Amino acid sequence: MNPLIEKLIGVADLSDQVIATDILMAAKAEIRNYAVAITESASPEVRQSLTQQIEEVIHFHEQISNYMIEKGFYHPHDVPKQLDQDMHIAQTALNLGNN
Amino acid sequence: MNDELYQHETLEMHELITFKSLCLTKATIMQALVTDEKLKSLMQQDASMHDKHINVLKSHLS
Amino acid sequence: METNPLSTTDQTIATDMLFEAKAAIKDIATAITETTSKEVRDFLTKELKDAINQQERIFNFLQNKGIYHAKNVKDQLDLDIEFANRALGE
């Protein structure tokens, strides 16, 4: 098995959280990308498709962020707690790179 | 390429397609790494959404 | 252009890195516009420079591998669709 994946699995309690965070960040970036693309769209068919797709991505963002809040991975209403957790995850990432 | 589309529009759609292809690949591969069933099903949902969206975007470009 | 082509896995990871670098530049730039302290602004400005350098490195890598044709739009568009088709498993 890929040694990095082995290391990640070694922190199994974190790997679901890391993956869910990656999916959440991707959904956030995607919503921004769609919004920009919509401002560049000139044909009505494209605008309609992009508008429909951005709505689906927004709906997905709601689901993944609710999931992360339920799991205690994400604390949008408790900034100090979120910052604490972010520091913990950053340290874990630094440790992965260092050993 | 569809003559009806403007260059800017085309480039934005390509950026979206490339980004979504990455998302699709990651959602598919990383499903195997997660342990939580709910997360796994969310990732399946994510992958099929990207699949559907990429096909629609492609249809606009061809 | 280098002759040895990238594997699909390597191309996917490198493209992911490119998109991360692009997102980092935008995020840091946005953060700079929100900062009020000189210390934080100086720090973020340095980070922004690093992020721009990283984007350049990864972009040059992909361009040398023949994956980016920034100057030839038609070729680029064809390659993008090929990449999407591989992700779709077609």
Coordinates of N, CA and C in Angstrom, one line a residue:
Chain A
M1 N 0.8 -1.2 0.0 CA 0.0 0.0 0.0 C 0.9 1.3 0.0
N2 N 0.4 2.3 -0.6 CA 1.0 3.6 -0.6 C 1.4 4.0 0.8
P3 N 2.7 4.3 1.1 CA 3.0 4.7 2.4 C 2.3 5.9 3.0
L4 N 1.9 6.8 2.2 CA 1.2 8.0 2.7 C -0.2 7.6 3.2
I5 N -0.8 6.7 2.4 CA -2.2 6.2 2.8 C -2.1 5.4 4.0
E6 N -1.0 4.6 4.2 CA -0.8 3.8 5.4 C -0.7 4.8 6.6
K7 N 0.0 5.9 6.4 CA 0.2 6.9 7.5 C -1.2 7.5 7.8
L8 N -2.0 7.7 6.8 CA -3.3 8.3 7.0 C -4.2 7.4 7.7
I9 N -4.1 6.1 7.4 CA -5.0 5.1 8.0 C -4.5 5.0 9.5
G10 N -3.2 5.2 9.7 CA -2.7 5.2 11.1 C -3.4 6.2 12.0
V11 N -3.9 7.3 11.4 CA -4.7 8.2 12.1 C -6.2 8.1 11.7
A12 N -6.7 6.9 11.7 CA -8.0 6.6 11.2 C -9.1 7.5 11.7
D13 N -9.0 7.9 13.0 CA -10.1 8.7 13.5 C -10.0 10.1 12.8
L14 N -8.9 10.4 12.2 CA -8.8 11.7 11.5 C -9.1 11.5 10.0
S15 N -8.9 10.3 9.4 CA -9.0 10.3 8.0 C -10.4 10.6 7.4
D16 N -11.4 10.1 8.1 CA -12.8 10.5 7.6 C -12.9 12.0 7.7
Q17 N -12.4 12.6 8.8 CA -12.5 14.0 8.9 C -11.7 14.8 7.8
V18 N -10.5 14.3 7.5 CA -9.7 14.9 6.5 C -10.4 14.9 5.1
I19 N -10.9 13.7 4.8 CA -11.6 13.5 3.5 C -12.9 14.3 3.5
A20 N -13.7 14.3 4.5 CA -14.9 15.2 4.6 C -14.5 16.6 4.4
T21 N -13.4 17.1 5.0 CA -13.0 18.5 4.9 C -12.6 18.8 3.4
D22 N -11.9 17.8 2.8 CA -11.5 18.0 1.4 C -12.8 18.2 0.5
I23 N -13.8 17.3 0.8 CA -15.0 17.4 0.0 C -15.7 18.7 0.2
L24 N -15.7 19.1 1.5 CA -16.4 20.4 1.8 C -15.7 21.6 1.1
M25 N -14.3 21.6 1.2 CA -13.6 22.7 0.6 C -13.8 22.7 -1.0
A26 N -13.9 21.5 -1.5 CA -14.1 21.4 -3.0 C -15.5 22.0 -3.3
A27 N -16.5 21.6 -2.5 CA -17.9 22.1 -2.7 C -17.9 23.7 -2.7
K28 N -17.2 24.2 -1.7 CA -17.1 25.7 -1.5 C -16.4 26.3 -2.8
A29 N -15.3 25.7 -3.2 CA -14.6 26.3 -4.3 C -15.5 26.2 -5.6
E30 N -16.2 25.1 -5.7 CA -17.1 24.9 -6.8 C -18.2 25.9 -6.9
I31 N -18.8 26.2 -5.8 CA -19.8 27.2 -5.8 C -19.3 28.6 -6.3
R32 N -18.1 28.9 -5.8 CA -17.4 30.1 -6.3 C -17.2 30.1 -7.8
N33 N -16.6 28.9 -8.3 CA -16.3 28.8 -9.7 C -17.6 28.9 -10.6
Y34 N -18.7 28.3 -10.1 CA -19.9 28.4 -10.9 C -20.4 29.8 -10.9
A35 N -20.3 30.5 -9.8 CA -20.8 31.9 -9.7 C -20.1 32.7 -10.7
V36 N -18.7 32.5 -10.8 CA -17.9 33.3 -11.8 C -18.3 32.9 -13.2
A37 N -18.5 31.6 -13.4 CA -18.8 31.1 -14.8 C -20.2 31.7 -15.2
I38 N -21.1 31.8 -14.3 CA -22.4 32.3 -14.6 C -22.3 33.8 -15.1
T39 N -21.4 34.5 -14.4 CA -21.2 35.9 -14.8 C -20.6 36.1 -16.2
E40 N -20.0 35.0 -16.7 CA -19.4 35.0 -18.0 C -20.3 34.4 -19.1
S41 N -21.4 33.8 -18.6 CA -22.2 33.1 -19.6 C -23.1 34.0 -20.4
A42 N -23.1 33.8 -21.7 CA -23.9 34.7 -22.6 C -25.0 33.9 -23.3
S43 N -25.0 32.6 -23.4 CA -26.1 32.0 -24.0 C -27.1 31.4 -23.0
P44 N -28.4 31.6 -23.2 CA -29.4 31.2 -22.2 C -29.3 29.7 -21.8
E45 N -29.0 28.9 -22.7 CA -28.9 27.4 -22.4 C -27.8 27.1 -21.4
V46 N -26.7 27.8 -21.6 CA -25.5 27.6 -20.7 C -25.9 28.1 -19.3
R47 N -26.4 29.3 -19.3 CA -26.8 30.0 -18.1 C -27.8 29.1 -17.3
Q48 N -28.7 28.5 -18.0 CA -29.7 27.7 -17.3 C -29.1 26.4 -16.7
S49 N -28.2 25.8 -17.5 CA -27.5 24.6 -17.0 C -26.7 24.9 -15.8
L50 N -25.9 26.0 -15.9 CA -25.0 26.4 -14.8 C -25.8 26.8 -13.5
T51 N -27.0 27.5 -13.7 CA -27.8 27.8 -12.6 C -28.4 26.6 -11.9
Q52 N -28.8 25.7 -12.7 CA -29.3 24.4 -12.1 C -28.2 23.7 -11.4
Q53 N -27.0 23.6 -12.0 CA -25.9 22.9 -11.4 C -25.5 23.5 -10.1
I54 N -25.4 24.9 -10.1 CA -24.9 25.6 -8.8 C -25.9 25.3 -7.7
E55 N -27.2 25.2 -8.0 CA -28.2 24.9 -7.0 C -28.0 23.5 -6.4
E56 N -27.7 22.6 -7.3 CA -27.4 21.2 -6.8 C -26.2 21.2 -5.9
V57 N -25.1 21.9 -6.3 CA -23.9 22.0 -5.5 C -24.2 22.6 -4.2
I58 N -25.0 23.7 -4.2 CA -25.3 24.4 -2.9 C -26.1 23.4 -2.0
H59 N -26.9 22.6 -2.6 CA -27.7 21.6 -1.8 C -26.7 20.6 -1.2
F60 N -25.7 20.2 -2.1 CA -24.8 19.2 -1.6 C -23.9 19.8 -0.5
H61 N -23.5 21.1 -0.6 CA -22.7 21.8 0.4 C -23.5 21.7 1.7
E62 N -24.8 21.9 1.7 CA -25.6 21.9 2.9 C -25.5 20.6 3.5
Q63 N -25.6 19.5 2.7 CA -25.6 18.2 3.3 C -24.3 17.8 3.9
I64 N -23.2 18.1 3.2 CA -21.9 17.8 3.7 C -21.5 18.6 5.0
S65 N -21.9 19.9 5.0 CA -21.6 20.7 6.2 C -22.5 20.3 7.3
N66 N -23.8 19.9 7.1 CA -24.6 19.4 8.2 C -24.0 18.1 8.8
Y67 N -23.5 17.2 7.8 CA -22.9 16.0 8.3 C -21.7 16.3 9.2
M68 N -20.9 17.2 8.8 CA -19.7 17.5 9.5 C -20.0 18.2 10.9
I69 N -21.1 19.0 10.9 CA -21.5 19.6 12.2 C -22.0 18.5 13.1
E70 N -22.8 17.6 12.6 CA -23.3 16.4 13.4 C -22.2 15.6 14.0
K71 N -21.2 15.4 13.2 CA -20.1 14.5 13.6 C -19.1 15.3 14.5
G72 N -19.3 16.6 14.7 CA -18.4 17.3 15.5 C -17.1 17.6 14.8
F73 N -17.1 17.5 13.4 CA -15.9 17.9 12.6 C -15.8 19.4 12.3
Y74 N -16.9 20.0 12.5 CA -17.0 21.4 12.0 C -17.9 22.2 13.0
H75 N -17.3 23.3 13.4 CA -18.0 24.1 14.5 C -18.2 25.6 14.0
P76 N -19.1 25.8 13.0 CA -19.2 27.1 12.5 C -19.8 28.1 13.5
H77 N -20.4 27.6 14.6 CA -21.0 28.6 15.6 C -20.1 28.7 16.8
D78 N -19.0 28.1 16.8 CA -18.1 28.1 18.0 C -16.6 28.4 17.5
V79 N -16.3 29.6 17.2 CA -15.1 30.0 16.6 C -13.8 29.5 17.4
P80 N -13.8 29.7 18.7 CA -12.6 29.2 19.5 C -12.4 27.7 19.3
K81 N -13.5 27.0 19.4 CA -13.4 25.5 19.2 C -12.9 25.1 17.8
Q82 N -13.4 25.8 16.8 CA -13.0 25.6 15.4 C -11.5 25.9 15.3
L83 N -11.1 27.0 15.8 CA -9.6 27.3 15.7 C -8.8 26.3 16.4
D84 N -9.2 25.8 17.6 CA -8.5 24.8 18.3 C -8.3 23.5 17.4
Q85 N -9.4 23.1 16.8 CA -9.4 21.9 16.0 C -8.6 22.1 14.7
D86 N -8.6 23.3 14.1 CA -7.8 23.6 13.0 C -6.4 23.5 13.3
M87 N -6.0 24.0 14.5 CA -4.5 23.9 14.9 C -4.2 22.4 15.0
H88 N -5.1 21.6 15.6 CA -4.8 20.2 15.8 C -4.6 19.5 14.5
I89 N -5.5 19.8 13.5 CA -5.4 19.2 12.2 C -4.1 19.6 11.5
A90 N -3.8 20.9 11.6 CA -2.5 21.4 11.0 C -1.3 20.7 11.6
Q91 N -1.3 20.5 12.9 CA -0.2 19.8 13.5 C -0.1 18.4 13.0
T92 N -1.2 17.7 12.9 CA -1.2 16.3 12.3 C -0.7 16.3 10.9
A93 N -1.0 17.3 10.1 CA -0.5 17.4 8.7 C 1.0 17.6 8.7
L94 N 1.4 18.5 9.7 CA 2.9 18.7 9.8 C 3.6 17.5 10.1
N95 N 3.1 16.7 11.1 CA 3.7 15.4 11.5 C 3.8 14.4 10.4
L96 N 2.7 14.4 9.5 CA 2.8 13.5 8.4 C 3.9 13.8 7.4
G97 N 4.1 15.1 7.2 CA 5.2 15.5 6.3 C 6.6 15.3 6.9
N98 N 6.7 15.3 8.3 CA 8.0 15.2 8.9 C 8.6 13.8 9.2
N99 N 7.7 12.8 9.2 CA 8.3 11.5 9.6 C 8.1 10.4 8.5
Chain B
M1 N -16.6 22.5 -32.3 CA -17.0 23.3 -31.2 C -18.3 24.1 -31.5
N2 N -19.1 24.3 -30.6 CA -20.3 25.0 -30.8 C -20.1 26.5 -31.1
D3 N -20.5 26.9 -32.3 CA -20.2 28.3 -32.6 C -21.0 29.3 -31.8
E4 N -22.1 28.8 -31.3 CA -23.0 29.7 -30.5 C -22.4 30.2 -29.2
L5 N -21.3 29.5 -28.7 CA -20.8 29.9 -27.5 C -19.6 30.9 -27.6
Y6 N -19.6 31.8 -26.7 CA -18.5 32.8 -26.8 C -17.3 32.3 -26.1
Q7 N -16.1 32.8 -26.5 CA -14.9 32.3 -26.0 C -14.8 32.3 -24.5
H8 N -15.2 33.4 -23.9 CA -15.1 33.5 -22.4 C -15.9 32.4 -21.8
E9 N -17.1 32.2 -22.3 CA -18.0 31.2 -21.8 C -17.4 29.8 -21.9
T10 N -16.8 29.5 -23.1 CA -16.2 28.3 -23.3 C -15.0 28.0 -22.4
L11 N -14.2 29.0 -22.1 CA -13.0 28.8 -21.2 C -13.5 28.5 -19.8
E12 N -14.5 29.3 -19.4 CA -15.1 29.1 -18.0 C -15.6 27.6 -17.9
M13 N -16.3 27.2 -18.9 CA -16.9 25.8 -18.8 C -15.8 24.8 -18.8
H14 N -14.7 25.0 -19.5 CA -13.5 24.1 -19.5 C -12.9 24.0 -18.1
E15 N -12.8 25.2 -17.5 CA -12.2 25.3 -16.1 C -13.1 24.4 -15.2
L16 N -14.4 24.6 -15.3 CA -15.4 23.8 -14.5 C -15.2 22.4 -14.8
I17 N -15.1 22.0 -16.0 CA -15.1 20.6 -16.4 C -13.8 19.9 -15.8
T18 N -12.7 20.6 -15.9 CA -11.4 20.1 -15.3 C -11.5 20.0 -13.8
F19 N -12.1 21.0 -13.2 CA -12.2 21.0 -11.7 C -13.1 19.8 -11.3
K20 N -14.2 19.7 -12.0 CA -15.2 18.6 -11.6 C -14.7 17.2 -11.9
S21 N -13.8 17.1 -13.0 CA -13.2 15.8 -13.2 C -12.3 15.4 -12.1
L22 N -11.6 16.4 -11.5 CA -10.8 16.1 -10.3 C -11.7 15.7 -9.2
C23 N -12.7 16.4 -9.0 CA -13.7 16.1 -7.9 C -14.2 14.7 -8.0
L24 N -14.6 14.4 -9.2 CA -15.2 13.1 -9.5 C -14.1 12.0 -9.2
T25 N -12.9 12.2 -9.7 CA -11.9 11.2 -9.4 C -11.6 11.0 -8.0
K26 N -11.5 12.2 -7.3 CA -11.2 12.1 -5.8 C -12.3 11.4 -5.1
A27 N -13.6 11.8 -5.4 CA -14.7 11.3 -4.7 C -14.8 9.8 -4.9
T28 N -14.5 9.3 -6.1 CA -14.5 7.9 -6.4 C -13.4 7.1 -5.6
I29 N -12.2 7.6 -5.7 CA -11.1 6.9 -5.1 C -11.2 7.0 -3.6
M30 N -11.5 8.1 -3.0 CA -11.5 8.3 -1.6 C -12.6 7.5 -0.8
Q31 N -13.7 7.2 -1.6 CA -14.7 6.4 -1.0 C -14.2 5.1 -0.4
A32 N -13.1 4.6 -1.0 CA -12.6 3.3 -0.4 C -11.8 3.6 0.9
L33 N -11.5 4.8 1.2 CA -10.7 5.1 2.4 C -11.5 5.5 3.6
V34 N -12.8 5.8 3.4 CA -13.6 6.3 4.5 C -14.2 5.1 5.2
T35 N -14.5 5.3 6.5 CA -15.0 4.2 7.3 C -16.5 4.5 7.6
D36 N -16.9 5.7 7.7 CA -18.3 6.0 8.1 C -19.2 5.8 6.9
E37 N -20.3 5.1 7.1 CA -21.3 4.8 6.0 C -22.0 6.0 5.4
K38 N -22.3 6.9 6.3 CA -23.0 8.1 5.9 C -22.1 8.9 5.0
L39 N -20.9 9.0 5.4 CA -19.9 9.8 4.6 C -19.7 9.1 3.2
K40 N -19.6 7.8 3.3 CA -19.5 7.0 2.0 C -20.7 7.3 1.1
S41 N -21.9 7.3 1.6 CA -23.0 7.6 0.7 C -23.0 9.0 0.2
L42 N -22.6 10.0 1.1 CA -22.5 11.4 0.6 C -21.5 11.4 -0.6
M43 N -20.4 10.7 -0.5 CA -19.4 10.7 -1.5 C -19.9 10.1 -2.8
Q44 N -20.7 9.0 -2.6 CA -21.3 8.4 -3.8 C -22.2 9.4 -4.5
Q45 N -23.0 10.1 -3.7 CA -23.9 11.1 -4.2 C -23.1 12.2 -4.9
D46 N -22.0 12.6 -4.3 CA -21.1 13.7 -4.9 C -20.6 13.2 -6.3
A47 N -20.1 12.0 -6.3 CA -19.5 11.4 -7.5 C -20.6 11.4 -8.7
S48 N -21.8 10.9 -8.3 CA -22.8 10.8 -9.4 C -23.3 12.2 -9.8
M49 N -23.3 13.2 -8.9 CA -23.6 14.5 -9.3 C -22.6 15.1 -10.3
H50 N -21.3 14.9 -10.0 CA -20.2 15.4 -10.9 C -20.3 14.7 -12.2
D51 N -20.6 13.4 -12.2 CA -20.7 12.7 -13.5 C -21.8 13.3 -14.4
K52 N -22.9 13.5 -13.7 CA -24.1 14.1 -14.5 C -23.7 15.5 -15.0
H53 N -23.2 16.3 -14.1 CA -22.8 17.7 -14.5 C -21.8 17.7 -15.6
I54 N -20.8 16.9 -15.5 CA -19.7 16.9 -16.6 C -20.4 16.6 -17.9
N55 N -21.3 15.6 -17.9 CA -21.9 15.2 -19.2 C -22.8 16.3 -19.8
V56 N -23.5 17.1 -18.9 CA -24.2 18.2 -19.4 C -23.3 19.3 -20.0
L57 N -22.2 19.6 -19.2 CA -21.3 20.6 -19.7 C -20.7 20.2 -21.0
K58 N -20.3 19.0 -21.1 CA -19.7 18.5 -22.4 C -20.7 18.6 -23.5
S59 N -22.0 18.4 -23.3 CA -23.0 18.5 -24.3 C -23.1 19.9 -24.8
H60 N -22.9 20.9 -24.0 CA -22.9 22.3 -24.4 C -21.7 22.6 -25.3
L61 N -20.6 21.9 -25.1 CA -19.4 22.2 -25.8 C -19.3 21.5 -27.1
S62 N -20.1 20.5 -27.3 CA -19.9 19.7 -28.6 C -20.9 20.1 -29.7
Chain C
M1 N 9.5 20.2 -25.0 CA 8.6 19.3 -24.2 C 9.3 18.0 -23.9
E2 N 9.1 17.5 -22.7 CA 9.8 16.2 -22.3 C 9.1 15.0 -23.0
T3 N 9.8 14.0 -23.2 CA 9.3 12.9 -24.0 C 8.5 11.9 -23.1
N4 N 8.9 11.7 -21.9 CA 8.2 10.7 -21.1 C 6.9 11.2 -20.6
P5 N 5.8 10.6 -21.0 CA 4.5 11.2 -20.6 C 4.1 10.9 -19.1
L6 N 3.2 11.7 -18.6 CA 2.7 11.5 -17.2 C 1.7 10.4 -17.2
S7 N 1.7 9.5 -16.1 CA 0.6 8.6 -16.0 C -0.7 9.3 -15.6
T8 N -1.8 8.7 -15.7 CA -3.1 9.3 -15.4 C -3.1 9.8 -13.9
T9 N -2.6 8.9 -13.1 CA -2.5 9.2 -11.6 C -1.7 10.4 -11.4
D10 N -0.5 10.5 -12.0 CA 0.4 11.6 -11.8 C -0.2 12.9 -12.3
Q11 N -0.9 12.8 -13.5 CA -1.5 14.0 -14.1 C -2.6 14.5 -13.2
T12 N -3.4 13.5 -12.6 CA -4.5 13.9 -11.7 C -4.0 14.6 -10.5
I13 N -2.9 14.1 -9.9 CA -2.4 14.7 -8.7 C -1.8 16.0 -9.0
A14 N -1.0 16.1 -10.1 CA -0.4 17.4 -10.4 C -1.5 18.5 -10.8
T15 N -2.6 18.0 -11.4 CA -3.7 19.0 -11.7 C -4.3 19.4 -10.5
D16 N -4.5 18.5 -9.5 CA -5.1 18.8 -8.2 C -4.2 19.9 -7.5
M17 N -2.9 19.7 -7.6 CA -2.0 20.6 -7.0 C -2.1 22.0 -7.7
L18 N -2.2 22.0 -9.0 CA -2.4 23.3 -9.7 C -3.6 24.0 -9.2
F19 N -4.7 23.3 -9.1 CA -6.0 23.9 -8.7 C -5.9 24.4 -7.2
E20 N -5.2 23.6 -6.4 CA -5.0 24.1 -5.0 C -4.2 25.4 -5.0
A21 N -3.2 25.4 -5.9 CA -2.3 26.6 -5.9 C -3.1 27.8 -6.3
K22 N -4.0 27.6 -7.3 CA -4.8 28.7 -7.8 C -5.8 29.2 -6.7
A23 N -6.4 28.2 -6.0 CA -7.3 28.6 -4.9 C -6.6 29.3 -3.8
A24 N -5.3 28.8 -3.5 CA -4.6 29.5 -2.4 C -4.3 30.9 -2.8
I25 N -3.9 31.2 -4.0 CA -3.6 32.6 -4.4 C -4.9 33.5 -4.2
K26 N -6.1 32.9 -4.6 CA -7.3 33.7 -4.5 C -7.6 33.9 -3.0
D27 N -7.5 32.8 -2.2 CA -7.8 32.9 -0.8 C -6.9 33.9 0.0
I28 N -5.6 33.8 -0.3 CA -4.7 34.7 0.4 C -4.9 36.2 -0.1
A29 N -5.2 36.4 -1.4 CA -5.5 37.7 -1.8 C -6.7 38.3 -1.1
T30 N -7.7 37.5 -1.0 CA -9.0 37.9 -0.3 C -8.6 38.2 1.2
A31 N -7.9 37.4 1.8 CA -7.5 37.6 3.2 C -6.8 38.9 3.4
I32 N -5.9 39.2 2.4 CA -5.1 40.5 2.5 C -6.0 41.7 2.5
T33 N -7.1 41.6 1.7 CA -8.0 42.7 1.7 C -8.9 42.9 2.9
E34 N -8.8 41.8 3.8 CA -9.6 41.9 5.1 C -8.7 42.2 6.3
T35 N -7.4 42.3 6.1 CA -6.6 42.4 7.2 C -6.4 43.9 7.6
T36 N -6.2 44.2 8.9 CA -6.1 45.5 9.4 C -4.7 45.7 10.0
S37 N -4.0 44.6 10.3 CA -2.7 44.8 11.0 C -1.5 44.6 10.0
K38 N -0.5 45.4 10.2 CA 0.6 45.4 9.3 C 1.4 44.1 9.3
E39 N 1.5 43.5 10.5 CA 2.2 42.3 10.7 C 1.5 41.2 9.8
V40 N 0.2 41.1 10.0 CA -0.5 40.0 9.3 C -0.4 40.3 7.8
R41 N -0.6 41.6 7.4 CA -0.5 41.9 6.0 C 0.9 41.5 5.4
D42 N 1.9 41.8 6.1 CA 3.3 41.5 5.6 C 3.4 40.0 5.5
F43 N 2.9 39.3 6.5 CA 3.0 37.8 6.4 C 2.3 37.3 5.2
L44 N 1.0 37.7 5.1 CA 0.2 37.2 4.0 C 0.8 37.6 2.6
T45 N 1.4 38.8 2.5 CA 2.0 39.2 1.3 C 3.1 38.2 0.9
K46 N 3.9 37.8 1.9 CA 5.0 36.9 1.6 C 4.4 35.5 1.2
E47 N 3.3 35.1 1.9 CA 2.6 33.8 1.6 C 2.1 33.9 0.2
L48 N 1.6 35.0 -0.2 CA 1.0 35.2 -1.6 C 2.1 35.0 -2.6
K49 N 3.3 35.6 -2.4 CA 4.4 35.5 -3.3 C 4.8 34.0 -3.4
D50 N 4.9 33.3 -2.3 CA 5.2 31.9 -2.3 C 4.2 31.1 -3.1
A51 N 2.9 31.4 -2.9 CA 1.8 30.7 -3.6 C 1.9 30.9 -5.1
I52 N 2.2 32.2 -5.5 CA 2.4 32.5 -6.9 C 3.5 31.7 -7.5
N53 N 4.7 31.6 -6.7 CA 5.8 30.8 -7.2 C 5.5 29.3 -7.3
Q54 N 4.7 28.8 -6.4 CA 4.3 27.4 -6.4 C 3.4 27.1 -7.6
Q55 N 2.5 28.1 -7.9 CA 1.6 27.9 -9.1 C 2.4 27.9 -10.4
E56 N 3.5 28.8 -10.4 CA 4.3 28.8 -11.6 C 5.1 27.5 -11.8
R57 N 5.6 27.0 -10.7 CA 6.4 25.7 -10.7 C 5.5 24.6 -11.2
I58 N 4.3 24.4 -10.7 CA 3.5 23.3 -11.0 C 3.0 23.5 -12.4
F59 N 2.7 24.7 -12.8 CA 2.2 25.0 -14.2 C 3.3 24.7 -15.2
N60 N 4.5 25.1 -14.9 CA 5.6 24.8 -15.8 C 5.9 23.3 -16.0
F61 N 5.7 22.6 -14.8 CA 5.9 21.2 -14.9 C 4.9 20.6 -15.8
L62 N 3.6 21.0 -15.7 CA 2.5 20.4 -16.5 C 2.7 20.8 -18.0
Q63 N 3.2 22.1 -18.2 CA 3.4 22.5 -19.6 C 4.5 21.7 -20.2
N64 N 5.6 21.5 -19.5 CA 6.7 20.7 -20.0 C 6.3 19.3 -20.3
K65 N 5.3 18.8 -19.6 CA 4.8 17.4 -19.8 C 3.8 17.4 -21.0
G66 N 3.5 18.6 -21.6 CA 2.6 18.6 -22.7 C 1.2 18.6 -22.3
I67 N 0.9 18.9 -21.0 CA -0.5 18.8 -20.5 C -1.2 20.2 -20.6
Y68 N -0.3 21.2 -20.6 CA -0.9 22.6 -20.8 C -0.5 23.3 -22.1
H69 N -1.4 23.7 -22.9 CA -1.1 24.4 -24.1 C -1.7 25.8 -23.9
A70 N -1.2 26.6 -23.0 CA -1.8 27.8 -22.7 C -1.9 28.7 -23.9
K71 N -1.0 28.5 -24.9 CA -1.0 29.4 -26.1 C -1.8 28.8 -27.2
N72 N -2.2 27.6 -27.1 CA -3.0 27.0 -28.2 C -4.3 26.5 -27.6
V73 N -5.4 27.4 -27.8 CA -6.6 27.1 -27.1 C -7.3 25.8 -27.6
K74 N -7.3 25.7 -28.9 CA -8.0 24.5 -29.4 C -7.4 23.2 -28.9
D75 N -6.1 23.1 -28.9 CA -5.4 21.9 -28.4 C -5.8 21.7 -26.9
Q76 N -5.8 22.8 -26.1 CA -6.0 22.7 -24.7 C -7.4 22.2 -24.5
L77 N -8.4 22.7 -25.2 CA -9.8 22.3 -25.0 C -10.0 20.8 -25.3
D78 N -9.3 20.3 -26.4 CA -9.3 18.9 -26.7 C -8.8 18.0 -25.5
L79 N -7.6 18.5 -25.0 CA -7.0 17.7 -23.9 C -7.9 17.7 -22.6
D80 N -8.6 18.9 -22.4 CA -9.5 18.9 -21.2 C -10.6 17.9 -21.3
I81 N -11.2 17.8 -22.5 CA -12.3 16.8 -22.7 C -11.7 15.4 -22.5
E82 N -10.5 15.2 -23.0 CA -9.9 13.8 -22.9 C -9.8 13.5 -21.4
F83 N -9.3 14.5 -20.6 CA -9.1 14.3 -19.2 C -10.5 14.0 -18.5
A84 N -11.5 14.8 -18.9 CA -12.8 14.6 -18.3 C -13.4 13.2 -18.7
N85 N -13.1 12.8 -19.9 CA -13.6 11.4 -20.3 C -12.9 10.3 -19.5
R86 N -11.6 10.5 -19.2 CA -11.0 9.5 -18.4 C -11.6 9.5 -17.0
A87 N -11.9 10.7 -16.4 CA -12.6 10.7 -15.1 C -13.9 10.0 -15.2
L88 N -14.6 10.2 -16.3 CA -16.0 9.6 -16.4 C -15.9 8.1 -16.7
G89 N -14.6 7.6 -16.9 CA -14.4 6.2 -17.1 C -14.8 5.8 -18.5
E90 N -14.8 6.8 -19.5 CA -15.1 6.4 -20.9 C -13.9 6.0 -21.7

